[in-house]
Amino acid sequence: MSVVASLFMVSGVFGGAPAGAEDVDLDALRVAMEKYKDVNVALAEGYIRDPADHCVSAESEGLPAALGSMGIHYIHPQRLGITGTAPRVNGVGTHTDWMSPSILIYEPQADGTLALVAIENLVWQKAWKATGQPHPRVNGRAWDAMADDPATAADEAHGFEPHFDQHIWLFRDNPSGALMPFNPSVSCAHHRGS
């Protein structure tokens, strides 16, 4: 996820109970997340929009455009357990409850509205490893391990300390797979900024 550090000026140190691996019923999860199709429900429940209003695409991350996009991230700072933003965004969150995800992802539409396309959870590697749990997994897939490589020009961890993250595409079919980070069926073409 690419969200600028200013997004995390809201601080919280709450994390959910860790869970190393789990199987998630995507149909049941889709039903539970239906309410977030209305972004006002998300806002009322403590999610905040990336103040930089970045619509994440593979191309904007220095990756092949054919991978597609993610969209605009709405995060729940308390579930992420944000503890600081400098020099990189950091936290202590180990929240993995898919029924209350730490991140909602919306695709901007031509009429200016937002369409919920995916959910995401993110845990900080240092905090996660301290739990003694194995690498987090969902439905047999290991979460993506994100850490910046200082030897490259790109910031592979998007301004964050090392973390594990996982996307689940519930409301937009993903030809690459429901658990992959980018979706070729999602676009940032209609992003106008807030």
PDB file of C-alpha atoms in Angstrom:
ATOM      1  CA  MET A   1       0.000   0.000   0.000  1.00  0.00           C
ATOM      2  CA  SER A   2       1.319   3.428  -0.837  1.00  0.00           C
ATOM      3  CA  VAL A   3       0.079   5.985   1.661  1.00  0.00           C
ATOM      4  CA  VAL A   4       2.121   9.017   2.613  1.00  0.00           C
ATOM      5  CA  ALA A   5       3.352   9.569   6.133  1.00  0.00           C
ATOM      6  CA  SER A   6       0.956  12.467   6.703  1.00  0.00           C
ATOM      7  CA  LEU A   7      -1.849   9.926   6.721  1.00  0.00           C
ATOM      8  CA  PHE A   8      -0.504   8.573   9.956  1.00  0.00           C
ATOM      9  CA  MET A   9      -0.507  11.743  11.991  1.00  0.00           C
ATOM     10  CA  VAL A  10      -3.457  10.108  13.743  1.00  0.00           C
ATOM     11  CA  SER A  11      -1.798   7.835  16.250  1.00  0.00           C
ATOM     12  CA  GLY A  12      -3.096   4.692  17.873  1.00  0.00           C
ATOM     13  CA  VAL A  13      -1.442   1.742  19.540  1.00  0.00           C
ATOM     14  CA  PHE A  14      -4.161  -0.848  19.375  1.00  0.00           C
ATOM     15  CA  GLY A  15      -3.673  -4.140  17.588  1.00  0.00           C
ATOM     16  CA  GLY A  16      -5.889  -7.171  17.319  1.00  0.00           C
ATOM     17  CA  ALA A  17      -5.021 -10.567  18.601  1.00  0.00           C
ATOM     18  CA  PRO A  18      -2.490 -12.199  16.321  1.00  0.00           C
ATOM     19  CA  ALA A  19      -3.447 -15.166  14.231  1.00  0.00           C
ATOM     20  CA  GLY A  20      -0.787 -16.968  12.233  1.00  0.00           C
ATOM     21  CA  ALA A  21      -2.844 -18.611   9.534  1.00  0.00           C
ATOM     22  CA  GLU A  22      -6.490 -18.747   8.734  1.00  0.00           C
ATOM     23  CA  ASP A  23      -8.982 -19.802   6.148  1.00  0.00           C
ATOM     24  CA  VAL A  24     -11.549 -17.168   5.262  1.00  0.00           C
ATOM     25  CA  ASP A  25     -14.916 -17.805   3.631  1.00  0.00           C
ATOM     26  CA  LEU A  26     -14.813 -15.116   0.932  1.00  0.00           C
ATOM     27  CA  ASP A  27     -18.578 -15.231   0.371  1.00  0.00           C
ATOM     28  CA  ALA A  28     -19.325 -14.641   4.065  1.00  0.00           C
ATOM     29  CA  LEU A  29     -16.675 -11.928   4.187  1.00  0.00           C
ATOM     30  CA  ARG A  30     -18.198 -10.233   1.136  1.00  0.00           C
ATOM     31  CA  VAL A  31     -21.587 -10.122   2.873  1.00  0.00           C
ATOM     32  CA  ALA A  32     -20.033  -8.672   6.047  1.00  0.00           C
ATOM     33  CA  MET A  33     -18.167  -5.966   4.105  1.00  0.00           C
ATOM     34  CA  GLU A  34     -21.188  -4.939   2.017  1.00  0.00           C
ATOM     35  CA  LYS A  35     -21.931  -2.035   4.386  1.00  0.00           C
ATOM     36  CA  TYR A  36     -18.635  -0.365   3.443  1.00  0.00           C
ATOM     37  CA  LYS A  37     -19.824   0.159  -0.109  1.00  0.00           C
ATOM     38  CA  ASP A  38     -21.107   3.386   1.446  1.00  0.00           C
ATOM     39  CA  VAL A  39     -17.881   5.237   2.242  1.00  0.00           C
ATOM     40  CA  ASN A  40     -19.760   7.281   4.866  1.00  0.00           C
ATOM     41  CA  VAL A  41     -20.209   4.107   6.908  1.00  0.00           C
ATOM     42  CA  ALA A  42     -16.436   3.573   6.767  1.00  0.00           C
ATOM     43  CA  LEU A  43     -15.793   7.148   7.907  1.00  0.00           C
ATOM     44  CA  ALA A  44     -18.288   6.793  10.762  1.00  0.00           C
ATOM     45  CA  GLU A  45     -16.461   3.653  11.928  1.00  0.00           C
ATOM     46  CA  GLY A  46     -13.049   5.346  12.173  1.00  0.00           C
ATOM     47  CA  TYR A  47     -11.526   4.856   8.725  1.00  0.00           C
ATOM     48  CA  ILE A  48      -9.746   7.872   7.241  1.00  0.00           C
ATOM     49  CA  ARG A  49      -8.863   8.630   3.648  1.00  0.00           C
ATOM     50  CA  ASP A  50      -5.243   8.981   2.623  1.00  0.00           C
ATOM     51  CA  PRO A  51      -4.842  12.786   2.929  1.00  0.00           C
ATOM     52  CA  ALA A  52      -2.426  12.765  -0.013  1.00  0.00           C
ATOM     53  CA  ASP A  53      -5.334  11.196  -1.891  1.00  0.00           C
ATOM     54  CA  HIS A  54      -3.034   8.824  -3.745  1.00  0.00           C
ATOM     55  CA  CYS A  55      -4.712   6.313  -6.031  1.00  0.00           C
ATOM     56  CA  VAL A  56      -2.269   3.416  -6.075  1.00  0.00           C
ATOM     57  CA  SER A  57      -1.497   1.872  -9.439  1.00  0.00           C
ATOM     58  CA  ALA A  58       1.267  -0.540 -10.371  1.00  0.00           C
ATOM     59  CA  GLU A  59       2.636   2.087 -12.746  1.00  0.00           C
ATOM     60  CA  SER A  60       2.793   4.708  -9.953  1.00  0.00           C
ATOM     61  CA  GLU A  61       4.810   2.198  -7.941  1.00  0.00           C
ATOM     62  CA  GLY A  62       7.351   1.675 -10.748  1.00  0.00           C
ATOM     63  CA  LEU A  63       5.861  -1.678 -11.762  1.00  0.00           C
ATOM     64  CA  PRO A  64       4.432  -2.769 -15.139  1.00  0.00           C
ATOM     65  CA  ALA A  65       1.141  -0.949 -15.835  1.00  0.00           C
ATOM     66  CA  ALA A  66      -0.392  -4.259 -16.964  1.00  0.00           C
ATOM     67  CA  LEU A  67      -0.553  -5.361 -13.305  1.00  0.00           C
ATOM     68  CA  GLY A  68      -3.363  -2.837 -12.812  1.00  0.00           C
ATOM     69  CA  SER A  69      -4.189  -0.792  -9.741  1.00  0.00           C
ATOM     70  CA  MET A  70      -5.322  -0.972  -6.154  1.00  0.00           C
ATOM     71  CA  GLY A  71      -7.209   2.286  -5.680  1.00  0.00           C
ATOM     72  CA  ILE A  72      -7.585   4.782  -2.834  1.00  0.00           C
ATOM     73  CA  HIS A  73      -6.834   3.469   0.661  1.00  0.00           C
ATOM     74  CA  TYR A  74      -8.957   4.239   3.707  1.00  0.00           C
ATOM     75  CA  ILE A  75      -7.130   3.145   6.831  1.00  0.00           C
ATOM     76  CA  HIS A  76      -8.153   2.497  10.425  1.00  0.00           C
ATOM     77  CA  PRO A  77      -5.203   3.989  12.393  1.00  0.00           C
ATOM     78  CA  GLN A  78      -6.046   2.238  15.675  1.00  0.00           C
ATOM     79  CA  ARG A  79      -6.119  -1.196  14.058  1.00  0.00           C
ATOM     80  CA  LEU A  80      -2.753  -0.481  12.436  1.00  0.00           C
ATOM     81  CA  GLY A  81      -1.301   0.651  15.780  1.00  0.00           C
ATOM     82  CA  ILE A  82       0.584   3.599  14.249  1.00  0.00           C
ATOM     83  CA  THR A  83       3.347   4.832  16.566  1.00  0.00           C
ATOM     84  CA  GLY A  84       5.258   7.270  14.350  1.00  0.00           C
ATOM     85  CA  THR A  85       5.794   8.696  10.896  1.00  0.00           C
ATOM     86  CA  ALA A  86       9.480   9.618  10.793  1.00  0.00           C
ATOM     87  CA  PRO A  87      11.769   8.624   9.351  1.00  0.00           C
ATOM     88  CA  ARG A  88       9.287   5.998   8.124  1.00  0.00           C
ATOM     89  CA  VAL A  89       5.734   5.118   9.142  1.00  0.00           C
ATOM     90  CA  ASN A  90       5.895   2.570  11.947  1.00  0.00           C
ATOM     91  CA  GLY A  91       3.532   0.795  14.285  1.00  0.00           C
ATOM     92  CA  VAL A  92       2.843  -2.057  16.636  1.00  0.00           C
ATOM     93  CA  GLY A  93      -0.394  -3.385  15.141  1.00  0.00           C
ATOM     94  CA  THR A  94      -0.866  -7.110  14.685  1.00  0.00           C
ATOM     95  CA  HIS A  95      -4.548  -6.907  13.726  1.00  0.00           C
ATOM     96  CA  THR A  96      -5.558  -9.701  11.342  1.00  0.00           C
ATOM     97  CA  ASP A  97      -9.336  -9.941  11.820  1.00  0.00           C
ATOM     98  CA  TRP A  98     -10.767  -9.994   8.309  1.00  0.00           C
ATOM     99  CA  MET A  99     -14.265  -9.234   9.614  1.00  0.00           C
ATOM    100  CA  SER A 100     -12.924  -5.838  10.721  1.00  0.00           C
ATOM    101  CA  PRO A 101     -10.071  -5.099   8.290  1.00  0.00           C
ATOM    102  CA  SER A 102      -7.570  -2.327   8.918  1.00  0.00           C
ATOM    103  CA  ILE A 103      -7.801  -1.009   5.337  1.00  0.00           C
ATOM    104  CA  LEU A 104     -10.599  -0.552   2.797  1.00  0.00           C
ATOM    105  CA  ILE A 105      -9.751   0.116  -0.859  1.00  0.00           C
ATOM    106  CA  TYR A 106     -11.963   2.097  -3.229  1.00  0.00           C
ATOM    107  CA  GLU A 107     -11.819   2.680  -6.985  1.00  0.00           C
ATOM    108  CA  PRO A 108     -12.709   6.214  -8.169  1.00  0.00           C
ATOM    109  CA  GLN A 109     -15.647   6.223 -10.585  1.00  0.00           C
ATOM    110  CA  ALA A 110     -16.382   8.496 -13.574  1.00  0.00           C
ATOM    111  CA  ASP A 111     -19.231  10.206 -11.677  1.00  0.00           C
ATOM    112  CA  GLY A 112     -16.948  11.090  -8.732  1.00  0.00           C
ATOM    113  CA  THR A 113     -18.195   8.340  -6.426  1.00  0.00           C
ATOM    114  CA  LEU A 114     -16.099   5.550  -4.948  1.00  0.00           C
ATOM    115  CA  ALA A 115     -16.620   1.819  -5.445  1.00  0.00           C
ATOM    116  CA  LEU A 116     -15.387  -0.564  -2.751  1.00  0.00           C
ATOM    117  CA  VAL A 117     -13.184  -3.121  -4.498  1.00  0.00           C
ATOM    118  CA  ALA A 118     -10.985  -4.726  -1.825  1.00  0.00           C
ATOM    119  CA  ILE A 119      -9.979  -4.964   1.802  1.00  0.00           C
ATOM    120  CA  GLU A 120      -6.483  -5.274   3.252  1.00  0.00           C
ATOM    121  CA  ASN A 121      -4.758  -6.056   6.516  1.00  0.00           C
ATOM    122  CA  LEU A 122      -1.232  -4.954   7.410  1.00  0.00           C
ATOM    123  CA  VAL A 123       0.954  -5.973  10.365  1.00  0.00           C
ATOM    124  CA  TRP A 124       4.394  -4.642  11.273  1.00  0.00           C
ATOM    125  CA  GLN A 125       7.110  -7.268  10.881  1.00  0.00           C
ATOM    126  CA  LYS A 126       8.871  -6.451  14.154  1.00  0.00           C
ATOM    127  CA  ALA A 127       5.629  -6.507  16.167  1.00  0.00           C
ATOM    128  CA  TRP A 128       4.425  -9.641  14.389  1.00  0.00           C
ATOM    129  CA  LYS A 129       7.655 -11.552  14.968  1.00  0.00           C
ATOM    130  CA  ALA A 130       7.479 -10.641  18.670  1.00  0.00           C
ATOM    131  CA  THR A 131       4.189 -12.587  18.914  1.00  0.00           C
ATOM    132  CA  GLY A 132       5.994 -15.818  18.030  1.00  0.00           C
ATOM    133  CA  GLN A 133       3.420 -16.561  15.341  1.00  0.00           C
ATOM    134  CA  PRO A 134       4.526 -17.923  11.949  1.00  0.00           C
ATOM    135  CA  HIS A 135       4.430 -15.747   8.831  1.00  0.00           C
ATOM    136  CA  PRO A 136       0.768 -14.691   8.438  1.00  0.00           C
ATOM    137  CA  ARG A 137      -1.219 -16.614   5.833  1.00  0.00           C
ATOM    138  CA  VAL A 138      -4.752 -16.552   4.500  1.00  0.00           C
ATOM    139  CA  ASN A 139      -6.363 -19.313   2.452  1.00  0.00           C
ATOM    140  CA  GLY A 140      -2.963 -20.941   1.994  1.00  0.00           C
ATOM    141  CA  ARG A 141      -1.186 -17.800   0.745  1.00  0.00           C
ATOM    142  CA  ALA A 142       1.623 -16.143   2.712  1.00  0.00           C
ATOM    143  CA  TRP A 143       1.082 -12.411   3.118  1.00  0.00           C
ATOM    144  CA  ASP A 144       3.418 -10.178   1.087  1.00  0.00           C
ATOM    145  CA  ALA A 145       6.601  -9.178   2.942  1.00  0.00           C
ATOM    146  CA  MET A 146       7.357  -5.516   2.249  1.00  0.00           C
ATOM    147  CA  ALA A 147      10.683  -3.877   3.109  1.00  0.00           C
ATOM    148  CA  ASP A 148      12.607  -1.117   1.381  1.00  0.00           C
ATOM    149  CA  ASP A 149      15.830  -2.058  -0.381  1.00  0.00           C
ATOM    150  CA  PRO A 150      18.127   0.971   0.073  1.00  0.00           C
ATOM    151  CA  ALA A 151      20.175  -0.188  -2.929  1.00  0.00           C
ATOM    152  CA  THR A 152      17.302   0.646  -5.310  1.00  0.00           C
ATOM    153  CA  ALA A 153      15.729   3.976  -6.316  1.00  0.00           C
ATOM    154  CA  ALA A 154      12.216   2.661  -5.651  1.00  0.00           C
ATOM    155  CA  ASP A 155      10.775   2.543  -2.142  1.00  0.00           C
ATOM    156  CA  GLU A 156       9.498  -1.020  -2.055  1.00  0.00           C
ATOM    157  CA  ALA A 157       7.832  -0.469   1.354  1.00  0.00           C
ATOM    158  CA  HIS A 158       6.150   2.827   0.351  1.00  0.00           C
ATOM    159  CA  GLY A 159       7.539   4.870   3.257  1.00  0.00           C
ATOM    160  CA  PHE A 160       6.721   2.194   5.825  1.00  0.00           C
ATOM    161  CA  GLU A 161       8.916   0.181   8.147  1.00  0.00           C
ATOM    162  CA  PRO A 162       9.012  -3.514   7.144  1.00  0.00           C
ATOM    163  CA  HIS A 163       5.553  -5.056   7.227  1.00  0.00           C
ATOM    164  CA  PHE A 164       3.411  -7.886   5.964  1.00  0.00           C
ATOM    165  CA  ASP A 165       0.249  -7.038   4.042  1.00  0.00           C
ATOM    166  CA  GLN A 166      -2.516  -8.921   2.305  1.00  0.00           C
ATOM    167  CA  HIS A 167      -5.276  -7.824  -0.065  1.00  0.00           C
ATOM    168  CA  ILE A 168      -8.583  -9.599  -0.659  1.00  0.00           C
ATOM    169  CA  TRP A 169     -10.500  -8.557  -3.776  1.00  0.00           C
ATOM    170  CA  LEU A 170     -14.124  -9.019  -2.729  1.00  0.00           C
ATOM    171  CA  PHE A 171     -16.004  -6.639  -4.991  1.00  0.00           C
ATOM    172  CA  ARG A 172     -13.986  -6.734  -8.214  1.00  0.00           C
ATOM    173  CA  ASP A 173     -12.939  -9.942  -9.912  1.00  0.00           C
ATOM    174  CA  ASN A 174      -9.162 -10.078 -10.186  1.00  0.00           C
ATOM    175  CA  PRO A 175      -7.792 -12.063 -13.157  1.00  0.00           C
ATOM    176  CA  SER A 176      -4.500 -12.332 -11.244  1.00  0.00           C
ATOM    177  CA  GLY A 177      -6.200 -13.925  -8.227  1.00  0.00           C
ATOM    178  CA  ALA A 178      -8.391 -12.766  -5.340  1.00  0.00           C
ATOM    179  CA  LEU A 179      -5.379 -12.500  -2.995  1.00  0.00           C
ATOM    180  CA  MET A 180      -2.902 -10.667  -5.241  1.00  0.00           C
ATOM    181  CA  PRO A 181      -1.809  -7.069  -4.500  1.00  0.00           C
ATOM    182  CA  PHE A 182      -2.788  -5.414  -7.814  1.00  0.00           C
ATOM    183  CA  ASN A 183      -5.856  -5.930  -9.965  1.00  0.00           C
ATOM    184  CA  PRO A 184      -5.826  -5.411 -13.764  1.00  0.00           C
ATOM    185  CA  SER A 185      -9.601  -4.813 -13.571  1.00  0.00           C
ATOM    186  CA  VAL A 186      -9.150  -1.738 -11.336  1.00  0.00           C
ATOM    187  CA  SER A 187      -8.206   1.684 -12.642  1.00  0.00           C
ATOM    188  CA  CYS A 188      -7.181   5.074 -11.289  1.00  0.00           C
ATOM    189  CA  ALA A 189      -8.268   6.742 -14.554  1.00  0.00           C
ATOM    190  CA  HIS A 190     -11.162   8.610 -12.900  1.00  0.00           C
ATOM    191  CA  HIS A 191      -9.193   9.826  -9.891  1.00  0.00           C
ATOM    192  CA  ARG A 192      -9.809  13.548  -9.451  1.00  0.00           C
ATOM    193  CA  GLY A 193      -8.367  14.118  -6.005  1.00  0.00           C
ATOM    194  CA  SER A 194     -10.389  15.132  -2.987  1.00  0.00           C
TER     195      SER A 194
END
